């Protein structure tokens, strides 16, 4: 996680583990990094480029197209990249419905739209924003009604200064004990 903060030495170890063809035990490496914090000269980008360049290339029929005659069974590995973007309003709504165990209603959609505007769909910040709303009692669970309740206009007014995720984090940091 957070490979964008890794250093060259750590990536060297990772590369050695991935390309250790003599290891009889298969290894799966799952790495996560924020692509918006990585450029072409970053160590993770260079590692991925080098690993992709060192892979055996096969066509759809399994024929080696790399130009070398090495056996693909002794030195092959696979890199799969999955690019995950921000959530849309519907995904934010689904997240809220899952977090609060609520149904899909117009009110839920309105709350999701507001959360989306405040967090720009960043999954981490959507969850943090919901936590903040609960901590500030802008979303409350009514035991009498056995359901979550909120006033969207009140949330809109109270979170107007939280126009983006940076504001949200600054607000949370100010509330931390010193």
PDB file of C-alpha atoms in Angstrom:
ATOM      1  CA  UNK A   1       0.000   0.000   0.000  1.00  0.00           C
ATOM      2  CA  UNK A   2       1.155   3.567  -0.710  1.00  0.00           C
ATOM      3  CA  UNK A   3       4.004   2.469  -2.973  1.00  0.00           C
ATOM      4  CA  UNK A   4       4.292   6.076  -4.139  1.00  0.00           C
ATOM      5  CA  UNK A   5       6.245   6.652  -0.920  1.00  0.00           C
ATOM      6  CA  UNK A   6       8.631   3.740  -1.466  1.00  0.00           C
ATOM      7  CA  UNK A   7      12.336   4.217  -2.043  1.00  0.00           C
ATOM      8  CA  UNK A   8      14.699   2.706  -4.594  1.00  0.00           C
ATOM      9  CA  UNK A   9      16.117   0.167  -2.109  1.00  0.00           C
ATOM     10  CA  UNK A  10      12.659  -1.167  -1.249  1.00  0.00           C
ATOM     11  CA  UNK A  11      11.820  -1.489  -4.928  1.00  0.00           C
ATOM     12  CA  UNK A  12      15.111  -3.315  -5.472  1.00  0.00           C
ATOM     13  CA  UNK A  13      14.047  -5.923  -2.917  1.00  0.00           C
ATOM     14  CA  UNK A  14      10.620  -6.157  -4.502  1.00  0.00           C
ATOM     15  CA  UNK A  15      12.182  -6.656  -7.922  1.00  0.00           C
ATOM     16  CA  UNK A  16      14.472  -9.398  -6.576  1.00  0.00           C
ATOM     17  CA  UNK A  17      11.466 -11.221  -5.095  1.00  0.00           C
ATOM     18  CA  UNK A  18       9.409 -10.934  -8.266  1.00  0.00           C
ATOM     19  CA  UNK A  19      12.177 -12.008 -10.636  1.00  0.00           C
ATOM     20  CA  UNK A  20      13.568 -14.857  -8.492  1.00  0.00           C
ATOM     21  CA  UNK A  21      12.893 -17.607 -11.002  1.00  0.00           C
ATOM     22  CA  UNK A  22      14.699 -20.223  -8.901  1.00  0.00           C
ATOM     23  CA  UNK A  23      12.117 -19.920  -6.129  1.00  0.00           C
ATOM     24  CA  UNK A  24       9.888 -23.021  -6.367  1.00  0.00           C
ATOM     25  CA  UNK A  25       7.113 -21.299  -4.412  1.00  0.00           C
ATOM     26  CA  UNK A  26       4.862 -18.992  -6.426  1.00  0.00           C
ATOM     27  CA  UNK A  27       4.582 -15.436  -5.162  1.00  0.00           C
ATOM     28  CA  UNK A  28       1.769 -12.984  -5.701  1.00  0.00           C
ATOM     29  CA  UNK A  29       2.544  -9.331  -5.117  1.00  0.00           C
ATOM     30  CA  UNK A  30      -0.285  -6.828  -4.904  1.00  0.00           C
ATOM     31  CA  UNK A  31       0.908  -3.247  -4.899  1.00  0.00           C
ATOM     32  CA  UNK A  32      -1.142  -0.119  -4.562  1.00  0.00           C
ATOM     33  CA  UNK A  33      -0.058   3.413  -5.343  1.00  0.00           C
ATOM     34  CA  UNK A  34      -1.626   6.742  -6.168  1.00  0.00           C
ATOM     35  CA  UNK A  35      -0.922   7.337  -9.837  1.00  0.00           C
ATOM     36  CA  UNK A  36      -1.512  11.070  -9.444  1.00  0.00           C
ATOM     37  CA  UNK A  37       1.519  11.206  -7.101  1.00  0.00           C
ATOM     38  CA  UNK A  38       3.877   9.317  -9.430  1.00  0.00           C
ATOM     39  CA  UNK A  39       5.634  10.607 -12.543  1.00  0.00           C
ATOM     40  CA  UNK A  40       7.798   8.934 -15.208  1.00  0.00           C
ATOM     41  CA  UNK A  41      10.954   9.274 -13.098  1.00  0.00           C
ATOM     42  CA  UNK A  42       9.486   7.758  -9.910  1.00  0.00           C
ATOM     43  CA  UNK A  43      11.036   4.509  -8.652  1.00  0.00           C
ATOM     44  CA  UNK A  44       7.744   2.554  -8.959  1.00  0.00           C
ATOM     45  CA  UNK A  45       7.306   3.686 -12.565  1.00  0.00           C
ATOM     46  CA  UNK A  46      10.868   2.668 -13.387  1.00  0.00           C
ATOM     47  CA  UNK A  47      10.395  -0.716 -11.685  1.00  0.00           C
ATOM     48  CA  UNK A  48       7.157  -1.421 -13.558  1.00  0.00           C
ATOM     49  CA  UNK A  49       8.774  -0.411 -16.848  1.00  0.00           C
ATOM     50  CA  UNK A  50      11.753  -2.681 -16.200  1.00  0.00           C
ATOM     51  CA  UNK A  51       9.550  -5.604 -15.126  1.00  0.00           C
ATOM     52  CA  UNK A  52       7.357  -5.236 -18.182  1.00  0.00           C
ATOM     53  CA  UNK A  53      10.437  -5.100 -20.395  1.00  0.00           C
ATOM     54  CA  UNK A  54      11.790  -8.271 -18.816  1.00  0.00           C
ATOM     55  CA  UNK A  55       8.616 -10.288 -19.306  1.00  0.00           C
ATOM     56  CA  UNK A  56       8.284 -12.978 -21.930  1.00  0.00           C
ATOM     57  CA  UNK A  57       5.962 -11.806 -24.642  1.00  0.00           C
ATOM     58  CA  UNK A  58       3.567 -14.322 -26.134  1.00  0.00           C
ATOM     59  CA  UNK A  59       1.017 -13.980 -28.877  1.00  0.00           C
ATOM     60  CA  UNK A  60      -2.535 -15.323 -28.634  1.00  0.00           C
ATOM     61  CA  UNK A  61      -1.302 -18.816 -29.570  1.00  0.00           C
ATOM     62  CA  UNK A  62       1.320 -18.942 -26.815  1.00  0.00           C
ATOM     63  CA  UNK A  63       4.234 -18.360 -29.204  1.00  0.00           C
ATOM     64  CA  UNK A  64       7.164 -16.345 -27.864  1.00  0.00           C
ATOM     65  CA  UNK A  65       7.382 -12.987 -29.659  1.00  0.00           C
ATOM     66  CA  UNK A  66      10.228 -11.531 -27.600  1.00  0.00           C
ATOM     67  CA  UNK A  67      12.938 -12.825 -29.920  1.00  0.00           C
ATOM     68  CA  UNK A  68      14.689 -14.924 -27.288  1.00  0.00           C
ATOM     69  CA  UNK A  69      14.636 -18.695 -27.086  1.00  0.00           C
ATOM     70  CA  UNK A  70      14.402 -19.071 -23.313  1.00  0.00           C
ATOM     71  CA  UNK A  71      11.734 -21.310 -21.879  1.00  0.00           C
ATOM     72  CA  UNK A  72       8.780 -19.236 -20.761  1.00  0.00           C
ATOM     73  CA  UNK A  73       7.965 -21.669 -17.947  1.00  0.00           C
ATOM     74  CA  UNK A  74      11.154 -20.841 -16.033  1.00  0.00           C
ATOM     75  CA  UNK A  75      11.036 -17.059 -16.290  1.00  0.00           C
ATOM     76  CA  UNK A  76       7.518 -15.847 -16.838  1.00  0.00           C
ATOM     77  CA  UNK A  77       5.457 -13.628 -14.612  1.00  0.00           C
ATOM     78  CA  UNK A  78       2.448 -11.492 -15.184  1.00  0.00           C
ATOM     79  CA  UNK A  79       1.744  -7.885 -14.331  1.00  0.00           C
ATOM     80  CA  UNK A  80      -1.857  -6.789 -14.241  1.00  0.00           C
ATOM     81  CA  UNK A  81      -2.575  -3.122 -13.690  1.00  0.00           C
ATOM     82  CA  UNK A  82      -5.996  -2.050 -12.506  1.00  0.00           C
ATOM     83  CA  UNK A  83      -6.622   1.672 -12.577  1.00  0.00           C
ATOM     84  CA  UNK A  84      -9.203   2.726  -9.998  1.00  0.00           C
ATOM     85  CA  UNK A  85     -10.655   6.193 -10.258  1.00  0.00           C
ATOM     86  CA  UNK A  86     -12.884   8.196  -8.001  1.00  0.00           C
ATOM     87  CA  UNK A  87     -16.435   7.124  -7.266  1.00  0.00           C
ATOM     88  CA  UNK A  88     -19.383   8.608  -9.104  1.00  0.00           C
ATOM     89  CA  UNK A  89     -22.543   9.779  -7.359  1.00  0.00           C
ATOM     90  CA  UNK A  90     -24.178   6.348  -7.693  1.00  0.00           C
ATOM     91  CA  UNK A  91     -21.152   4.607  -6.162  1.00  0.00           C
ATOM     92  CA  UNK A  92     -21.104   7.166  -3.332  1.00  0.00           C
ATOM     93  CA  UNK A  93     -24.789   6.415  -2.779  1.00  0.00           C
ATOM     94  CA  UNK A  94     -24.089   2.672  -2.679  1.00  0.00           C
ATOM     95  CA  UNK A  95     -21.282   3.275  -0.177  1.00  0.00           C
ATOM     96  CA  UNK A  96     -23.567   5.325   2.064  1.00  0.00           C
ATOM     97  CA  UNK A  97     -26.310   2.699   1.780  1.00  0.00           C
ATOM     98  CA  UNK A  98     -23.820  -0.001   2.832  1.00  0.00           C
ATOM     99  CA  UNK A  99     -22.308   2.051   5.670  1.00  0.00           C
ATOM    100  CA  UNK A 100     -25.639   3.074   7.149  1.00  0.00           C
ATOM    101  CA  UNK A 101     -27.637  -0.010   6.079  1.00  0.00           C
ATOM    102  CA  UNK A 102     -30.293   2.178   4.458  1.00  0.00           C
ATOM    103  CA  UNK A 103     -32.479   1.895   1.382  1.00  0.00           C
ATOM    104  CA  UNK A 104     -32.250   3.704  -1.916  1.00  0.00           C
ATOM    105  CA  UNK A 105     -34.523   6.717  -1.470  1.00  0.00           C
ATOM    106  CA  UNK A 106     -34.539  10.233  -2.926  1.00  0.00           C
ATOM    107  CA  UNK A 107     -33.157  11.461   0.416  1.00  0.00           C
ATOM    108  CA  UNK A 108     -30.283   8.981   0.172  1.00  0.00           C
ATOM    109  CA  UNK A 109     -29.526  10.188  -3.350  1.00  0.00           C
ATOM    110  CA  UNK A 110     -29.525  13.815  -2.174  1.00  0.00           C
ATOM    111  CA  UNK A 111     -27.119  12.959   0.664  1.00  0.00           C
ATOM    112  CA  UNK A 112     -24.892  11.078  -1.793  1.00  0.00           C
ATOM    113  CA  UNK A 113     -24.854  14.055  -4.152  1.00  0.00           C
ATOM    114  CA  UNK A 114     -23.752  16.352  -1.335  1.00  0.00           C
ATOM    115  CA  UNK A 115     -21.100  13.862  -0.169  1.00  0.00           C
ATOM    116  CA  UNK A 116     -19.847  13.564  -3.737  1.00  0.00           C
ATOM    117  CA  UNK A 117     -19.534  17.352  -4.050  1.00  0.00           C
ATOM    118  CA  UNK A 118     -17.597  17.564  -0.786  1.00  0.00           C
ATOM    119  CA  UNK A 119     -15.255  14.609  -1.428  1.00  0.00           C
ATOM    120  CA  UNK A 120     -15.000  14.572  -5.237  1.00  0.00           C
ATOM    121  CA  UNK A 121     -15.738  10.842  -5.021  1.00  0.00           C
ATOM    122  CA  UNK A 122     -12.518   9.881  -3.238  1.00  0.00           C
ATOM    123  CA  UNK A 123     -13.529   6.615  -1.475  1.00  0.00           C
ATOM    124  CA  UNK A 124     -11.436   7.291   1.630  1.00  0.00           C
ATOM    125  CA  UNK A 125     -12.836  10.795   2.025  1.00  0.00           C
ATOM    126  CA  UNK A 126     -16.429   9.649   1.457  1.00  0.00           C
ATOM    127  CA  UNK A 127     -16.084   7.376   4.487  1.00  0.00           C
ATOM    128  CA  UNK A 128     -14.324  10.076   6.516  1.00  0.00           C
ATOM    129  CA  UNK A 129     -17.000  12.611   5.575  1.00  0.00           C
ATOM    130  CA  UNK A 130     -19.768  10.268   6.757  1.00  0.00           C
ATOM    131  CA  UNK A 131     -17.849   9.668  10.010  1.00  0.00           C
ATOM    132  CA  UNK A 132     -17.520  13.437  10.465  1.00  0.00           C
ATOM    133  CA  UNK A 133     -21.251  13.920   9.880  1.00  0.00           C
ATOM    134  CA  UNK A 134     -22.012  11.331  12.534  1.00  0.00           C
ATOM    135  CA  UNK A 135     -19.446  12.751  14.986  1.00  0.00           C
ATOM    136  CA  UNK A 136     -20.973  16.220  14.561  1.00  0.00           C
ATOM    137  CA  UNK A 137     -24.433  14.670  14.985  1.00  0.00           C
ATOM    138  CA  UNK A 138     -25.510  15.815  11.533  1.00  0.00           C
ATOM    139  CA  UNK A 139     -26.474  12.196  10.880  1.00  0.00           C
ATOM    140  CA  UNK A 140     -28.065  10.459  13.851  1.00  0.00           C
ATOM    141  CA  UNK A 141     -29.550   7.054  14.390  1.00  0.00           C
ATOM    142  CA  UNK A 142     -33.045   7.284  15.878  1.00  0.00           C
ATOM    143  CA  UNK A 143     -33.666   4.332  18.155  1.00  0.00           C
ATOM    144  CA  UNK A 144     -37.366   5.198  18.273  1.00  0.00           C
ATOM    145  CA  UNK A 145     -37.707   5.021  14.493  1.00  0.00           C
ATOM    146  CA  UNK A 146     -34.870   2.506  14.128  1.00  0.00           C
ATOM    147  CA  UNK A 147     -33.419   4.452  11.199  1.00  0.00           C
ATOM    148  CA  UNK A 148     -30.844   7.064  10.310  1.00  0.00           C
ATOM    149  CA  UNK A 149     -32.034  10.645  10.145  1.00  0.00           C
ATOM    150  CA  UNK A 150     -30.465  13.802   8.744  1.00  0.00           C
ATOM    151  CA  UNK A 151     -31.385  17.286   7.628  1.00  0.00           C
ATOM    152  CA  UNK A 152     -29.725  17.918   4.287  1.00  0.00           C
ATOM    153  CA  UNK A 153     -30.059  21.716   4.551  1.00  0.00           C
ATOM    154  CA  UNK A 154     -28.330  21.618   7.951  1.00  0.00           C
ATOM    155  CA  UNK A 155     -25.553  19.407   6.584  1.00  0.00           C
ATOM    156  CA  UNK A 156     -25.161  21.741   3.606  1.00  0.00           C
ATOM    157  CA  UNK A 157     -24.878  24.777   5.896  1.00  0.00           C
ATOM    158  CA  UNK A 158     -22.572  23.162   8.483  1.00  0.00           C
ATOM    159  CA  UNK A 159     -20.210  21.701   5.884  1.00  0.00           C
ATOM    160  CA  UNK A 160     -20.122  24.679   3.525  1.00  0.00           C
ATOM    161  CA  UNK A 161     -16.519  25.349   4.581  1.00  0.00           C
ATOM    162  CA  UNK A 162     -15.647  21.746   3.678  1.00  0.00           C
ATOM    163  CA  UNK A 163     -15.715  22.304  -0.056  1.00  0.00           C
ATOM    164  CA  UNK A 164     -12.939  19.794  -0.646  1.00  0.00           C
ATOM    165  CA  UNK A 165     -10.967  16.994   0.969  1.00  0.00           C
ATOM    166  CA  UNK A 166      -8.172  19.276   2.151  1.00  0.00           C
ATOM    167  CA  UNK A 167     -10.692  21.299   4.171  1.00  0.00           C
ATOM    168  CA  UNK A 168     -12.105  18.056   5.581  1.00  0.00           C
ATOM    169  CA  UNK A 169      -8.674  16.913   6.750  1.00  0.00           C
ATOM    170  CA  UNK A 170      -7.850  20.314   8.219  1.00  0.00           C
ATOM    171  CA  UNK A 171     -11.128  20.252  10.164  1.00  0.00           C
ATOM    172  CA  UNK A 172     -10.373  16.757  11.480  1.00  0.00           C
ATOM    173  CA  UNK A 173      -6.845  17.773  12.485  1.00  0.00           C
ATOM    174  CA  UNK A 174      -8.134  20.806  14.406  1.00  0.00           C
ATOM    175  CA  UNK A 175     -10.420  18.506  16.391  1.00  0.00           C
ATOM    176  CA  UNK A 176      -7.547  16.217  17.425  1.00  0.00           C
ATOM    177  CA  UNK A 177      -6.336  16.480  21.043  1.00  0.00           C
ATOM    178  CA  UNK A 178      -3.023  18.241  21.446  1.00  0.00           C
TER     179      UNK A 178
END
